[in-house]
PDB file of C-alpha atoms and ligand atoms in Angstrom:
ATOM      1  CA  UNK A   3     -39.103 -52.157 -13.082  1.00 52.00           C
ATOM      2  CA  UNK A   4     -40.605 -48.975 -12.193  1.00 51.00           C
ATOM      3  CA  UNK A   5     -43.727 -49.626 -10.957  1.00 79.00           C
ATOM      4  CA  UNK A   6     -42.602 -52.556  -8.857  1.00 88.00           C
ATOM      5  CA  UNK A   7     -43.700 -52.081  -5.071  1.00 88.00           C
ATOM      6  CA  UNK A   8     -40.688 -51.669  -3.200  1.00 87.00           C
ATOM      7  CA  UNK A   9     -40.260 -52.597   0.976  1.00 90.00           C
ATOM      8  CA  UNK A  10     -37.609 -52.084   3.128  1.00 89.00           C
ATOM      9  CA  UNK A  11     -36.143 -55.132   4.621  1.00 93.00           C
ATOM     10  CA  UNK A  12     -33.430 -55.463   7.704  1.00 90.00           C
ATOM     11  CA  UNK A  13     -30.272 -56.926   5.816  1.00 86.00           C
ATOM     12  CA  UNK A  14     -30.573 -59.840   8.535  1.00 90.00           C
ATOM     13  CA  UNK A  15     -33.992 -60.806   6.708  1.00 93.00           C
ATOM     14  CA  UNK A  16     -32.157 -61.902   3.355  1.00 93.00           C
ATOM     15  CA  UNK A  17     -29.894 -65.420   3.597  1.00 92.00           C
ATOM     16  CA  UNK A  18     -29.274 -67.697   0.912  1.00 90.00           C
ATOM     17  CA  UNK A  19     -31.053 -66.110  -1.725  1.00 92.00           C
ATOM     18  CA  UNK A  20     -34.235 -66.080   0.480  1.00 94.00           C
ATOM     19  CA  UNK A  21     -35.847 -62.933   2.636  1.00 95.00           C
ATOM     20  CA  UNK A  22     -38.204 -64.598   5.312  1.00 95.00           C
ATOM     21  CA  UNK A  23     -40.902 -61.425   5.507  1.00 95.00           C
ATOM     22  CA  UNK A  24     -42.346 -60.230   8.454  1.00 94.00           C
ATOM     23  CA  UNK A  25     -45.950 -60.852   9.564  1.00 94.00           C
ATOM     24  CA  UNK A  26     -46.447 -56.588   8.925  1.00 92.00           C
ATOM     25  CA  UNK A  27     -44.840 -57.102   5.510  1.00 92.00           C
ATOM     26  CA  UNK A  28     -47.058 -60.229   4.429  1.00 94.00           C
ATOM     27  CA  UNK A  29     -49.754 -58.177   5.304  1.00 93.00           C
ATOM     28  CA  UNK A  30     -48.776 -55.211   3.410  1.00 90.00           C
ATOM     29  CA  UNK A  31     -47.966 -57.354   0.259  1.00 92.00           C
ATOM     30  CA  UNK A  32     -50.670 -59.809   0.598  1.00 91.00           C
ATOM     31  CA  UNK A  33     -53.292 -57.227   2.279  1.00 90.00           C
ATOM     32  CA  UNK A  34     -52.218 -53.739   0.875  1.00 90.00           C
ATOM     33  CA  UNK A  35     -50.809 -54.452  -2.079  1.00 88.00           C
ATOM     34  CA  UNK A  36     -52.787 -57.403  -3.047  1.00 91.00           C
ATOM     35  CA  UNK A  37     -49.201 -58.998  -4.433  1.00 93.00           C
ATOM     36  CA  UNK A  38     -50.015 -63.214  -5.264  1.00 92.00           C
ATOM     37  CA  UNK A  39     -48.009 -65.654  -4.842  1.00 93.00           C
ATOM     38  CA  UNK A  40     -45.023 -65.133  -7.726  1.00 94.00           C
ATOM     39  CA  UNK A  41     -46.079 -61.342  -8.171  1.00 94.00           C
ATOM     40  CA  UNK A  42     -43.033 -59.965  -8.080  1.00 95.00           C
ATOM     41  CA  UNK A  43     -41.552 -56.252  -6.224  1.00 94.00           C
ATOM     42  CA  UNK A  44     -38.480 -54.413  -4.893  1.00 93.00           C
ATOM     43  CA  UNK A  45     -36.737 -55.598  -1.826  1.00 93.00           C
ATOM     44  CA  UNK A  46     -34.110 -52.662  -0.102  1.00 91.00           C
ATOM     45  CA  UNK A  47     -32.420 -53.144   2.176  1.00 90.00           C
ATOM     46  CA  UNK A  48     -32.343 -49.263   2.985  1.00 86.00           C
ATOM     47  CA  UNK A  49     -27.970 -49.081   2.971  1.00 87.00           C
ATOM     48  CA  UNK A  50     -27.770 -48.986  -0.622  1.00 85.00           C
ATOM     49  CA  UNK A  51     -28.780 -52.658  -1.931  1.00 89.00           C
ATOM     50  CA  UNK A  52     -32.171 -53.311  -3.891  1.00 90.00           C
ATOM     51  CA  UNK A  53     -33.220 -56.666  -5.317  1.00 94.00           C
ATOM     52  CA  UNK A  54     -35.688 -58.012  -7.428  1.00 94.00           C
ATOM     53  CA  UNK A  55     -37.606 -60.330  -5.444  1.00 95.00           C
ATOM     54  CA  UNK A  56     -40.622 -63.000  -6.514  1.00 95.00           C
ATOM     55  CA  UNK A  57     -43.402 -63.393  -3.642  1.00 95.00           C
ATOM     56  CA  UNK A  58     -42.976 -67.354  -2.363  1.00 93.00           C
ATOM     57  CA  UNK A  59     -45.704 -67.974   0.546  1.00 88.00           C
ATOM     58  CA  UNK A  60     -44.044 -66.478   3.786  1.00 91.00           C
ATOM     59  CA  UNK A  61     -41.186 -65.554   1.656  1.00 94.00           C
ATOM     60  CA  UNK A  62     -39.551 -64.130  -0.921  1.00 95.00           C
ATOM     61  CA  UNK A  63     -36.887 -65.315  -3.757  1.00 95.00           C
ATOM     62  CA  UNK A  64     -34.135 -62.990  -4.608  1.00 95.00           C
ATOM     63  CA  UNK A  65     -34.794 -63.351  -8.423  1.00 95.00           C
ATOM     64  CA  UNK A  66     -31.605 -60.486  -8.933  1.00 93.00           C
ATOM     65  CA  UNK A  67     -29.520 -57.435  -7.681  1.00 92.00           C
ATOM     66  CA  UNK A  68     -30.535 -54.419  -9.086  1.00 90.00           C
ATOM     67  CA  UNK A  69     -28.754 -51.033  -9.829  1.00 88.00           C
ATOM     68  CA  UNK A  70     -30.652 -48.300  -8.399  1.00 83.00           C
ATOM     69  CA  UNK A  71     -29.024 -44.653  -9.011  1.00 87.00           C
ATOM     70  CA  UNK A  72     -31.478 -42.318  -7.230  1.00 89.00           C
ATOM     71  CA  UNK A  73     -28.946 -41.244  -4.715  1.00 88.00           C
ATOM     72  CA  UNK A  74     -26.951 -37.786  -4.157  1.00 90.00           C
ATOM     73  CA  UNK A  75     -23.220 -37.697  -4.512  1.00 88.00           C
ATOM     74  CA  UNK A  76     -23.191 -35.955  -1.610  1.00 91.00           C
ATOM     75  CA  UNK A  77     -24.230 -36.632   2.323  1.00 92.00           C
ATOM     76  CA  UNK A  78     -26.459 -34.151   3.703  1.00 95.00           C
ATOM     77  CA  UNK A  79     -27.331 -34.423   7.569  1.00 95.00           C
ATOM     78  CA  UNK A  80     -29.797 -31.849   8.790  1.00 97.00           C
ATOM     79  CA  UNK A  81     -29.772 -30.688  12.191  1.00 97.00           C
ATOM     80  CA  UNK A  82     -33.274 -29.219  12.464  1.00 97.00           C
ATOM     81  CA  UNK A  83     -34.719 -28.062  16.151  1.00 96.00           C
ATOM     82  CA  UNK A  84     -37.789 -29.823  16.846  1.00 94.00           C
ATOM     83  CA  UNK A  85     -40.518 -28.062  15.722  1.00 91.00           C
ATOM     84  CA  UNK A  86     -44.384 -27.476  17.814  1.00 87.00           C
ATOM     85  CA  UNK A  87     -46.988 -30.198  17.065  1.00 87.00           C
ATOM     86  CA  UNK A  88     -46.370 -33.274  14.617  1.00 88.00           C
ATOM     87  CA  UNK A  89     -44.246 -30.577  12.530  1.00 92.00           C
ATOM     88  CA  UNK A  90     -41.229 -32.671  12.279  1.00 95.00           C
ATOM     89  CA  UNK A  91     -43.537 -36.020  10.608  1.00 96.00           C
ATOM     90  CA  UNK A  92     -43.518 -33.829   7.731  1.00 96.00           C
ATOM     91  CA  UNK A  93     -39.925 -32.724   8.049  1.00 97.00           C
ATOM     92  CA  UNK A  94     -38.354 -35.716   8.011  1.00 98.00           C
ATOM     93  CA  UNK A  95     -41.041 -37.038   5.062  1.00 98.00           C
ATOM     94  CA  UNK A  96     -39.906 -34.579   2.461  1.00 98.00           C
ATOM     95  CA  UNK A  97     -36.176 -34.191   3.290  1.00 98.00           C
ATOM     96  CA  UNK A  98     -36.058 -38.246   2.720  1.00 98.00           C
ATOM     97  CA  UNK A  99     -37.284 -37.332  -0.798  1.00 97.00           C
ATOM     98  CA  UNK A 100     -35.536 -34.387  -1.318  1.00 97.00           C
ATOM     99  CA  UNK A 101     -32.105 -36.765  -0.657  1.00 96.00           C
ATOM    100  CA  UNK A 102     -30.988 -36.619   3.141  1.00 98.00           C
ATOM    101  CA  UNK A 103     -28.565 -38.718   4.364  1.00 96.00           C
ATOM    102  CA  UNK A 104     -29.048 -38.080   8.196  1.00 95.00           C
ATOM    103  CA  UNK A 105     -31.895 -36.261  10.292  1.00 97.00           C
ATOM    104  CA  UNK A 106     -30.447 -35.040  13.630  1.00 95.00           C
ATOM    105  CA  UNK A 107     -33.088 -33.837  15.844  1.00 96.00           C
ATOM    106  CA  UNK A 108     -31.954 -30.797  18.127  1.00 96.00           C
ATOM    107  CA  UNK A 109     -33.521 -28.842  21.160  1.00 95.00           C
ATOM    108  CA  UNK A 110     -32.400 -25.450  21.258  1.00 93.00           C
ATOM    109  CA  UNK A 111     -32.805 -22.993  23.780  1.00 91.00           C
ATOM    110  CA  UNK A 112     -36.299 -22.039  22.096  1.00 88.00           C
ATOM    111  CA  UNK A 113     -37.505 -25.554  21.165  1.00 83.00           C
ATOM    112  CA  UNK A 114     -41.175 -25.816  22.633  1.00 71.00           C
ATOM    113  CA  UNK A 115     -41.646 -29.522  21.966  1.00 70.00           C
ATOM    114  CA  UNK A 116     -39.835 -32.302  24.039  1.00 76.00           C
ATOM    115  CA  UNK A 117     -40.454 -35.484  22.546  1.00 82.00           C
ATOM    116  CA  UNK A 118     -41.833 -38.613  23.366  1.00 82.00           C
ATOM    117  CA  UNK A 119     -39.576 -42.189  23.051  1.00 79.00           C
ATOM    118  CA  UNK A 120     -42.134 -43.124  21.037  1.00 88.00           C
ATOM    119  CA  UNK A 121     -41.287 -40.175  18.453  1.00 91.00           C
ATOM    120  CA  UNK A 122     -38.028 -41.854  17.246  1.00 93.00           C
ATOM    121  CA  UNK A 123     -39.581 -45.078  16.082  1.00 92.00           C
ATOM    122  CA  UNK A 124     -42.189 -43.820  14.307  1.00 94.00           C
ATOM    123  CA  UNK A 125     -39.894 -40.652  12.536  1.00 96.00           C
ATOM    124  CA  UNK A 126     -37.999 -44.223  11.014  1.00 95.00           C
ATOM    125  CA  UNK A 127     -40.756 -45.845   9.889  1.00 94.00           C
ATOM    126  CA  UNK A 128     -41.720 -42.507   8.118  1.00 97.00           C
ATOM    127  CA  UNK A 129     -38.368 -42.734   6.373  1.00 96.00           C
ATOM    128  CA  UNK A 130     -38.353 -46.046   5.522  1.00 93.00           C
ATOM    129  CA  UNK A 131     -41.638 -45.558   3.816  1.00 93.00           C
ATOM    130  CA  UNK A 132     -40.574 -42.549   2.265  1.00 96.00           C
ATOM    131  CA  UNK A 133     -37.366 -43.727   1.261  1.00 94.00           C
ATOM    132  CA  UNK A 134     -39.584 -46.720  -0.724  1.00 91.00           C
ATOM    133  CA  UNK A 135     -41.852 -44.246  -2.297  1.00 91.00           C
ATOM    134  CA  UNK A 136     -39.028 -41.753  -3.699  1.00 93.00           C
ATOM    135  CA  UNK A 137     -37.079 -44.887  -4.786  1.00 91.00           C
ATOM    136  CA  UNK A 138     -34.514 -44.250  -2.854  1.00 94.00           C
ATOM    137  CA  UNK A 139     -31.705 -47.179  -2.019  1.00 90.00           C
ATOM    138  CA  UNK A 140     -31.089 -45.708   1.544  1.00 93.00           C
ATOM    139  CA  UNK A 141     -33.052 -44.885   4.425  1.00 95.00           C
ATOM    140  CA  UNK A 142     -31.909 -41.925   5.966  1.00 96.00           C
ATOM    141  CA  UNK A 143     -30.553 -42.295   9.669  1.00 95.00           C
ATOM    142  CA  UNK A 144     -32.787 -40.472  12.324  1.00 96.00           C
ATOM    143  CA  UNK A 145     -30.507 -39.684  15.346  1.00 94.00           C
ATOM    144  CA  UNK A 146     -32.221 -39.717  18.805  1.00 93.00           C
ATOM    145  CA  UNK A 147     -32.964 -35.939  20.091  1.00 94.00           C
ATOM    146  CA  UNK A 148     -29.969 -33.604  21.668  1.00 94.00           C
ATOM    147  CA  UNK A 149     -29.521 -30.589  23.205  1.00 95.00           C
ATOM    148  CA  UNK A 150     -27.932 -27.893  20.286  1.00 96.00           C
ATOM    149  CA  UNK A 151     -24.681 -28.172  21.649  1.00 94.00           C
ATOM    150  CA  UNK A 152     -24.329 -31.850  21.807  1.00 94.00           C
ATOM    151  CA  UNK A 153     -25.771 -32.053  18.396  1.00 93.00           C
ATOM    152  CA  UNK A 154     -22.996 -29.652  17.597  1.00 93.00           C
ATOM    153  CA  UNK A 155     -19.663 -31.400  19.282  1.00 90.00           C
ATOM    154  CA  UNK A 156     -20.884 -35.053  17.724  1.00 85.00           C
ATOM    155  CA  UNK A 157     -21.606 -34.023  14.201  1.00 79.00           C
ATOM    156  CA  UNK A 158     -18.050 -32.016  14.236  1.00 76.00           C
ATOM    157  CA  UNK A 159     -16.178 -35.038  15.755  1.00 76.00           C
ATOM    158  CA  UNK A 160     -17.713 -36.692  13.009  1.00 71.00           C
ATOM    159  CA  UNK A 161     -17.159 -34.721  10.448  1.00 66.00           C
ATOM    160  CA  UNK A 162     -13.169 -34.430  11.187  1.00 58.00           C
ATOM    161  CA  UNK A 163     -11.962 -36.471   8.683  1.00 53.00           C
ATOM    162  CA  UNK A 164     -14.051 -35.871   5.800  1.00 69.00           C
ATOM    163  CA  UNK A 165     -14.620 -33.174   3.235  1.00 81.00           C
ATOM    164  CA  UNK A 166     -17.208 -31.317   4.640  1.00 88.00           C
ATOM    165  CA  UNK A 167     -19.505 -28.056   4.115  1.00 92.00           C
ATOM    166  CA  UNK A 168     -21.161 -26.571   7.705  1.00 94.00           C
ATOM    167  CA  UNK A 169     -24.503 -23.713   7.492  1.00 96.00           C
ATOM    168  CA  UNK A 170     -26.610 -22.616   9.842  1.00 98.00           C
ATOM    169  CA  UNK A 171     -29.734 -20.654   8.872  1.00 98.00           C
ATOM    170  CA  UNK A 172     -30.265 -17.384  10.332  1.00 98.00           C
ATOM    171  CA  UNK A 173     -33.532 -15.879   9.590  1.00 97.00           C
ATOM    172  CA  UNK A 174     -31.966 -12.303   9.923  1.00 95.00           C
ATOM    173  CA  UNK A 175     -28.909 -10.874   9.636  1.00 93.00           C
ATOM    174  CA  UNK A 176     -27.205  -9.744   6.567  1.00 94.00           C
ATOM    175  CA  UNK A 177     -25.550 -13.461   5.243  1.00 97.00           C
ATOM    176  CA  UNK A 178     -24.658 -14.529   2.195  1.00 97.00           C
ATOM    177  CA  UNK A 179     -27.727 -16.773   0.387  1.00 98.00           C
ATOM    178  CA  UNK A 180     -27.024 -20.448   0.614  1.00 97.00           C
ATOM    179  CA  UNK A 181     -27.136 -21.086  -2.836  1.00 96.00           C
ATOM    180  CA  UNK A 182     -24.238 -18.863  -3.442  1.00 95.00           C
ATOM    181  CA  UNK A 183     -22.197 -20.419  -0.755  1.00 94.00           C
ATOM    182  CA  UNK A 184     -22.630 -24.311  -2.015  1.00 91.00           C
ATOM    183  CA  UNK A 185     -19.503 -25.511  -3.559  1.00 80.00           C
ATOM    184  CA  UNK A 186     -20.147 -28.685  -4.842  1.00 71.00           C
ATOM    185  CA  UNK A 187     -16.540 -30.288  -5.753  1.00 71.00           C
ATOM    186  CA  UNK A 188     -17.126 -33.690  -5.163  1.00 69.00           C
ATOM    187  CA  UNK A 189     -18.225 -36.178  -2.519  1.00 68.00           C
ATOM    188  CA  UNK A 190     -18.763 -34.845   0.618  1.00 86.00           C
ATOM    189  CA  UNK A 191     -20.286 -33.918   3.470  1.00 91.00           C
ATOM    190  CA  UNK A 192     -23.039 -31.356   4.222  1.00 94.00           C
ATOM    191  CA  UNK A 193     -24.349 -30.249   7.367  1.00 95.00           C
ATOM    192  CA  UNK A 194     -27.362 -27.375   7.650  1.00 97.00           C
ATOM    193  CA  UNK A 195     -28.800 -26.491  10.553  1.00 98.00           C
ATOM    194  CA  UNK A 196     -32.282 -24.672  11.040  1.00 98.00           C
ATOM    195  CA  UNK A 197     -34.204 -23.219  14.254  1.00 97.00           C
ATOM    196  CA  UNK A 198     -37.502 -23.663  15.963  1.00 95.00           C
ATOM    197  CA  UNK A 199     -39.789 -21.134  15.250  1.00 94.00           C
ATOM    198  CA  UNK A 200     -38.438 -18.685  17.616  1.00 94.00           C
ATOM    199  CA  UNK A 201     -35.551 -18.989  15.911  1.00 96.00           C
ATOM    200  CA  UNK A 202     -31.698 -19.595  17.474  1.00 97.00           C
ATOM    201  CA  UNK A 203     -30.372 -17.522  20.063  1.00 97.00           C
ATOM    202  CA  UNK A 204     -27.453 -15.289  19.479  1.00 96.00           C
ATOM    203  CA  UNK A 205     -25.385 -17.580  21.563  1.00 97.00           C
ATOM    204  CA  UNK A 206     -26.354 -20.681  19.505  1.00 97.00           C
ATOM    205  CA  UNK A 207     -25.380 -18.591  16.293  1.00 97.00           C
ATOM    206  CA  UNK A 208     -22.270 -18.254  18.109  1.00 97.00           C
ATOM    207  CA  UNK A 209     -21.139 -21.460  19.697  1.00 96.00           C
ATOM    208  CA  UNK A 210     -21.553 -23.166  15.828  1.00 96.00           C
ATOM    209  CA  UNK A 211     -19.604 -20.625  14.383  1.00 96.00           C
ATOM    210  CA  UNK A 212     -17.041 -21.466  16.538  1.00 94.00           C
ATOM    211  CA  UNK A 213     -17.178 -24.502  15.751  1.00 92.00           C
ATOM    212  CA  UNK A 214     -16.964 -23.988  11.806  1.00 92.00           C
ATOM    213  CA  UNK A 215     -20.505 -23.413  10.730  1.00 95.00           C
ATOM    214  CA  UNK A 216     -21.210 -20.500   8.213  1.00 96.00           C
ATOM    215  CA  UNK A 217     -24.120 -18.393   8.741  1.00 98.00           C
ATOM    216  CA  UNK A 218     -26.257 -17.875   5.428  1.00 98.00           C
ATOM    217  CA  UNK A 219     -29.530 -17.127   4.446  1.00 98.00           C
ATOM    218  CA  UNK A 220     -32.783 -18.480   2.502  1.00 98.00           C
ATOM    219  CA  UNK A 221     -33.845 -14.969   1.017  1.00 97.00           C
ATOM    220  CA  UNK A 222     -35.849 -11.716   2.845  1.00 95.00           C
ATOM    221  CA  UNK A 223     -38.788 -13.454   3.768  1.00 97.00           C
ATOM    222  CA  UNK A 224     -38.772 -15.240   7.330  1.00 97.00           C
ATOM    223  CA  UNK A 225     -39.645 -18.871   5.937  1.00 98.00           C
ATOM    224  CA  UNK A 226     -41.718 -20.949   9.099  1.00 97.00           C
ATOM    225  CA  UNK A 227     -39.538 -23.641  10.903  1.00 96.00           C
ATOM    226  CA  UNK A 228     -40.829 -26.425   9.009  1.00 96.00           C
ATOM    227  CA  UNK A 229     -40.518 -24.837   5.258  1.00 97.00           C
ATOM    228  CA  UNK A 230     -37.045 -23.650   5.731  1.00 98.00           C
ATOM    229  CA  UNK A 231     -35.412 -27.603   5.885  1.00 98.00           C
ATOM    230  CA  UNK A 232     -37.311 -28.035   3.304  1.00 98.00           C
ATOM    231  CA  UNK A 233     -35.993 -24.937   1.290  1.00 98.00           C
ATOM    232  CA  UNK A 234     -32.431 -25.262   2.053  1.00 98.00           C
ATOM    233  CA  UNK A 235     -32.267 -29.245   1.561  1.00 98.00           C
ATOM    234  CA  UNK A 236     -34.045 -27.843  -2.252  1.00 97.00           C
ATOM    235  CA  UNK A 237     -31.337 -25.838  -3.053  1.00 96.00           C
ATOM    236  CA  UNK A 238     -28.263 -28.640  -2.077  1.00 95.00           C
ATOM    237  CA  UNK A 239     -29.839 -30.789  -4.305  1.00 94.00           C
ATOM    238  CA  UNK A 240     -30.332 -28.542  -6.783  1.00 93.00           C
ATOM    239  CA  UNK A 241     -26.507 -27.954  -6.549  1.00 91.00           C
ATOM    240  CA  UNK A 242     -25.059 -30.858  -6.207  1.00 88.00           C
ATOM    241  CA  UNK A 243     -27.489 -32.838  -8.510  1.00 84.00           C
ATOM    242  CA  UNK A 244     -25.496 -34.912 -11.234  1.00 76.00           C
TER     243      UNK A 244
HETATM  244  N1  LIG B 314     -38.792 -15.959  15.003  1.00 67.38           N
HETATM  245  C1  LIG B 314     -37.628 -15.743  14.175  1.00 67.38           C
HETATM  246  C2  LIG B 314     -37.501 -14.292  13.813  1.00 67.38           C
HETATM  247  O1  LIG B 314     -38.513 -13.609  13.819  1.00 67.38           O
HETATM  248  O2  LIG B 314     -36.395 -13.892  13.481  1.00 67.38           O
HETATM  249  C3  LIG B 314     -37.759 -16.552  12.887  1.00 67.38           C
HETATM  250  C4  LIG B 314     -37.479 -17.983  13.067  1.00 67.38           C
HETATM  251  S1  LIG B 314     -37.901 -18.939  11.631  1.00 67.38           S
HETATM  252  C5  LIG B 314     -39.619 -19.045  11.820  1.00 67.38           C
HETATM  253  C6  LIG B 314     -37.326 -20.538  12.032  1.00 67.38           C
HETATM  254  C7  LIG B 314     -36.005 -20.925  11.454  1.00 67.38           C
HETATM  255  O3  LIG B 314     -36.087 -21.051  10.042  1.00 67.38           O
HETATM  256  C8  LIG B 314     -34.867 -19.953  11.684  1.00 67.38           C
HETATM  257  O4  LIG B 314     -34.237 -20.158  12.930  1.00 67.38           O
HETATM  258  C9  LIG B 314     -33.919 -20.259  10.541  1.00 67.38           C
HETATM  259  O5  LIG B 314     -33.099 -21.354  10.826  1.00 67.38           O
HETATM  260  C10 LIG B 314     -34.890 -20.629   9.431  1.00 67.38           C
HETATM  261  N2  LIG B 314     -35.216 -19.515   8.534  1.00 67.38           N
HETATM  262  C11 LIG B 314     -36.441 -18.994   8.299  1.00 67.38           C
HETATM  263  N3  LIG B 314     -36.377 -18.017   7.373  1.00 67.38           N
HETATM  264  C12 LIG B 314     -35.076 -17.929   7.021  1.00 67.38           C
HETATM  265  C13 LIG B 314     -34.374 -17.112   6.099  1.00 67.38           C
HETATM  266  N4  LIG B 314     -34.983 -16.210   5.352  1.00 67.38           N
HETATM  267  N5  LIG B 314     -33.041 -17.292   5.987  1.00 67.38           N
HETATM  268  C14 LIG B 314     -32.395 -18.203   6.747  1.00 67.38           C
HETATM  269  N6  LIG B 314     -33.002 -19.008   7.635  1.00 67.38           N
HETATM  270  C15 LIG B 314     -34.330 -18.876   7.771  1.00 67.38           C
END
């Protein structure tokens, strides 16, 4: 079953037993993939269900469900501020592999980069093609841009009635290492924030203390904005791995 293709689908695609593809996807499996007709592959529907699926003209038979066990037993969201350039593509690319639940994109006082509409869409198709190539059975959510602060209040009110772990990273400072803050008791909830690449301001550091986030660090060496998500989401896993 491994090497099956897999493609995301919208859950509205599948009825009866039947997933009427898109014109993209019968191009991908027809054109890409050079799938025939009865060549079978992986249908997800990126919120945890996966079937087996046989190619049928313009559609596809659900030939079973499958159990796919690729998934953390925890929820990570990572509130990153935007990065310069095309930094976050790569972002959100890796943390879907490395196991991220949700991708909150944050401007902070020092982000440099405001993005386009145009961004969002095509940081969710990066997921969802991601998410297929790690084998993943969800697609991470990618939240639409917010200031720090607002990013702040809504993940909080979120988090209030579950189990949850909140760090930012602070590039200096003397704060405990991440990996010897993680206490991994269960399902739950883990939020990490990290800065653009002039890093937070105090105040930020502040305002999400306040608000119950631990300051902690990824070791002496000043990691660049886009390595450190990819550092700290490393270590959770590495944690909380079953
Ligand atoms: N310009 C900042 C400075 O000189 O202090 C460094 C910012 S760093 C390039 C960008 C972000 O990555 C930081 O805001 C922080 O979230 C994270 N980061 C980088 N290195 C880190 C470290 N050693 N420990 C914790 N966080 C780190």
């Amino acid at each position: 079953m491994s090497q099956l293709q897999r493609i995301a689908i919208a859950p509205s695609q599948l009825q009866q037993q039947q997933i009427s593809l898109t014109k993209e996807q019968q191009h991908y499996l027809g054109r890409v993939l050079r799938l025939r007709e009865g060549d079978r592959f992986i249908a997800m529907d990126g919120k945890g269900k996966s079937w087996l699926a046989q190619l049928a003209g313009e559609q596809a038979q659900v030939l079973e469900l499958l159990t796919v066990e690729t998934e953390l037993i925890v929820s990570i969201t990572l509130m990153m501020a935007l990065p310069k350039g095309n930094g976050f593509d790569e972002i959100v690319r890796s943390c879907t592999e490395l196991g991220v639940t949700c991708i909150a994109p944050v401007l902070s006082d020092r982000t440099l980069l405001h993005p386009s509409p145009q961004k969002l869409e095509r940081w969710r198709r990066i997921a969802a093609e991601a998410a297929e190539q790690s084998e993943r059975s969800f697609v991470p959510t990618i939240l639409e841009p917010v200031t720090f602060s607002t990013g702040l209040s809504s993940v909080i009110g979120d988090l209030s009635l579950v189990n949850s772990q909140q760090y930012i990273c602070v590039a200096r400072g003397e704060f405990p290492h991440l990996k010897d803050c993680l206490h991994h008791k269960g399902q739950e909830t883990i939020v990490i924030a990290t800065g653009p690449e002039g890093g937070w301001t105090k105040q930020e550091v502040e305002n999400a203390i306040a608000v119950g986030f631990q300051p902690v660090s990824l070791g002496r060496r000043i990691l660049r904005a886009v390595t450190a998500p990819v550092v700290a989401l490393s270590l959770i896993t590495a944690a909380c791995e079953v």
